[in-house]
């Protein structure tokens, strides 16, 4: 009998069709009732799961009897209880590298939009308010030649640094759990303590993965260290930042602006951030280009097929059983 694969979020339609050719597919749909109840039911006799953006842990996959792999269509894997998966001997795979450049592009989009007040000026223009030239309250911050502080000089952090260094002649400073000497050399990037980076940078971009050390890494104390003209960007994960402290820093004009792609609770439905004109809010679209989403889906497909054909998936996140 065909192996059973559970699709737990929307995935690329061509990849879904390829999966359907090989396996018995169960496609979950949150519009058809409680998604966790659907997962608990579907996973019982499933061999594999594929998707992104759902919390998977003991509460909804404990019923799995022969699950071999969860193939995540993402690079971040903070949605999954890795210890529990190790205990159950379920592989977890992800899709790194293919989304690095497009996510770095988005970080720069946010940086530039927030610095130059793009959304509010776009709105202003469309409202027909442009009767004479803009006034000083509508001026932005210069980007070229400024200091870019990157927290988390991993794959995406390095791609952001490259844009800043080569594209905008920026002085790069970075903070990471450990120094990244070789990567940093490419952009003449200086290693700093978190405190020193926050004090010095004109632009602060967060690009760490979410883990026990990076949770709530940036809070009220950290915003207090930043410069009044600083622009803060988060493309990592919402829980790296204390969102209330960020909101207050923006409300009090303690920093100039922020550009956000990620939030403590997603989807962001209601938020005091919506009342502010100095924050750009995007709906977690770091990797959301047609090309990249296709590559991620293909990679997740390959990870899944490998696991079901007794090969170790290329991008395994947890232990190899
Ligand atoms: P990566 O290569 O693993 O880079 C993460 C970097 O963060 C590593 O250099 C790591 O340091 C550093 N780090 C982790 N915790 C830290 C801490 N507490 N303090 C300082 N540095 C810390 O991952 P990546 O591919 O660049 O992706 C980074 C994250 O971006 C992903 O995990 C994901 O959550 C997020 N992301 C978001 C989107 C989006 O749509 N917005 C898209 C893609 C990715 P070490 O060298 O010590 O490990």
GROMACS .gro file of C-alpha atoms and ligand atoms in nm, residues 75-76 99 103 152-156 175-178 180 207-209 211 213-214 235-237 261-262 284 286-287, ligand 1:
model
   76
   75UNK     CA    1   1.479   2.708   0.750
   76UNK     CA    2   1.369   2.799   1.106
   99UNK     CA    3   1.598   3.130   0.094
  103UNK     CA    4   1.524   3.693   0.294
  152UNK     CA    5   2.333   3.686   1.414
  153UNK     CA    6   2.593   3.665   1.139
  154UNK     CA    7   2.466   3.335   0.998
  155UNK     CA    8   2.372   3.269   0.639
  156UNK     CA    9   2.109   3.543   0.618
  175UNK     CA   10   2.720   4.035   1.726
  176UNK     CA   11   2.703   3.657   1.726
  177UNK     CA   12   2.730   3.383   1.990
  178UNK     CA   13   3.081   3.325   1.865
  180UNK     CA   14   3.276   3.460   1.272
  207UNK     CA   15   1.893   3.763   1.201
  208UNK     CA   16   1.944   3.500   1.474
  209UNK     CA   17   1.762   3.171   1.490
  211UNK     CA   18   1.670   2.931   2.059
  213UNK     CA   19   1.962   3.202   2.430
  214UNK     CA   20   1.802   3.428   2.170
  235UNK     CA   21   1.336   3.927   1.004
  236UNK     CA   22   1.427   3.646   1.245
  237UNK     CA   23   1.148   3.539   1.479
  261UNK     CA   24   0.837   4.072   0.927
  262UNK     CA   25   0.782   3.853   1.234
  284UNK     CA   26   0.614   3.708   0.753
  286UNK     CA   27   1.094   3.681   0.416
  287UNK     CA   28   1.110   3.389   0.173
  322LIG     P1   29   2.187   3.045   1.060
  322LIG     O1   30   2.278   3.036   0.944
  322LIG     O2   31   2.177   2.930   1.155
  322LIG     O3   32   2.224   3.178   1.141
  322LIG     C1   33   2.179   3.208   1.268
  322LIG     C2   34   2.292   3.285   1.337
  322LIG     O4   35   2.241   3.337   1.460
  322LIG     C3   36   2.413   3.197   1.372
  322LIG     O5   37   2.529   3.262   1.329
  322LIG     C4   38   2.403   3.186   1.524
  322LIG     O6   39   2.528   3.176   1.589
  322LIG     C5   40   2.341   3.319   1.560
  322LIG     N1   41   2.281   3.316   1.693
  322LIG     C6   42   2.192   3.229   1.743
  322LIG     N2   43   2.157   3.262   1.868
  322LIG     C7   44   2.226   3.374   1.898
  322LIG     C8   45   2.235   3.457   2.013
  322LIG     N3   46   2.164   3.432   2.123
  322LIG     N4   47   2.318   3.563   2.009
  322LIG     C9   48   2.392   3.591   1.900
  322LIG     N5   49   2.389   3.515   1.788
  322LIG    C10   50   2.308   3.409   1.787
  322LIG     O7   51   2.039   3.070   1.011
  322LIG     P2   52   1.989   3.155   0.885
  322LIG     O8   53   1.967   3.066   0.769
  322LIG     O9   54   2.074   3.275   0.870
  322LIG    O10   55   1.844   3.197   0.940
  322LIG    C11   56   1.831   3.271   1.060
  322LIG    C12   57   1.688   3.271   1.105
  322LIG    O11   58   1.612   3.360   1.025
  322LIG    C13   59   1.615   3.138   1.091
  322LIG    O12   60   1.639   3.050   1.198
  322LIG    C14   61   1.470   3.181   1.087
  322LIG    O13   62   1.415   3.182   1.217
  322LIG    C15   63   1.476   3.323   1.034
  322LIG     N6   64   1.419   3.332   0.898
  322LIG    C16   65   1.311   3.412   0.881
  322LIG    C17   66   1.255   3.421   0.756
  322LIG    C18   67   1.135   3.510   0.734
  322LIG    O14   68   1.051   3.475   0.653
  322LIG     N7   69   1.128   3.625   0.798
  322LIG    C19   70   1.308   3.349   0.648
  322LIG    C20   71   1.418   3.269   0.670
  322LIG    C21   72   1.472   3.261   0.796
  322LIG     P3   73   2.613   3.041   1.602
  322LIG    O15   74   2.711   3.051   1.491
  322LIG    O16   75   2.671   3.048   1.735
  322LIG    O17   76   2.515   2.927   1.587
   0.00000   0.00000   0.00000
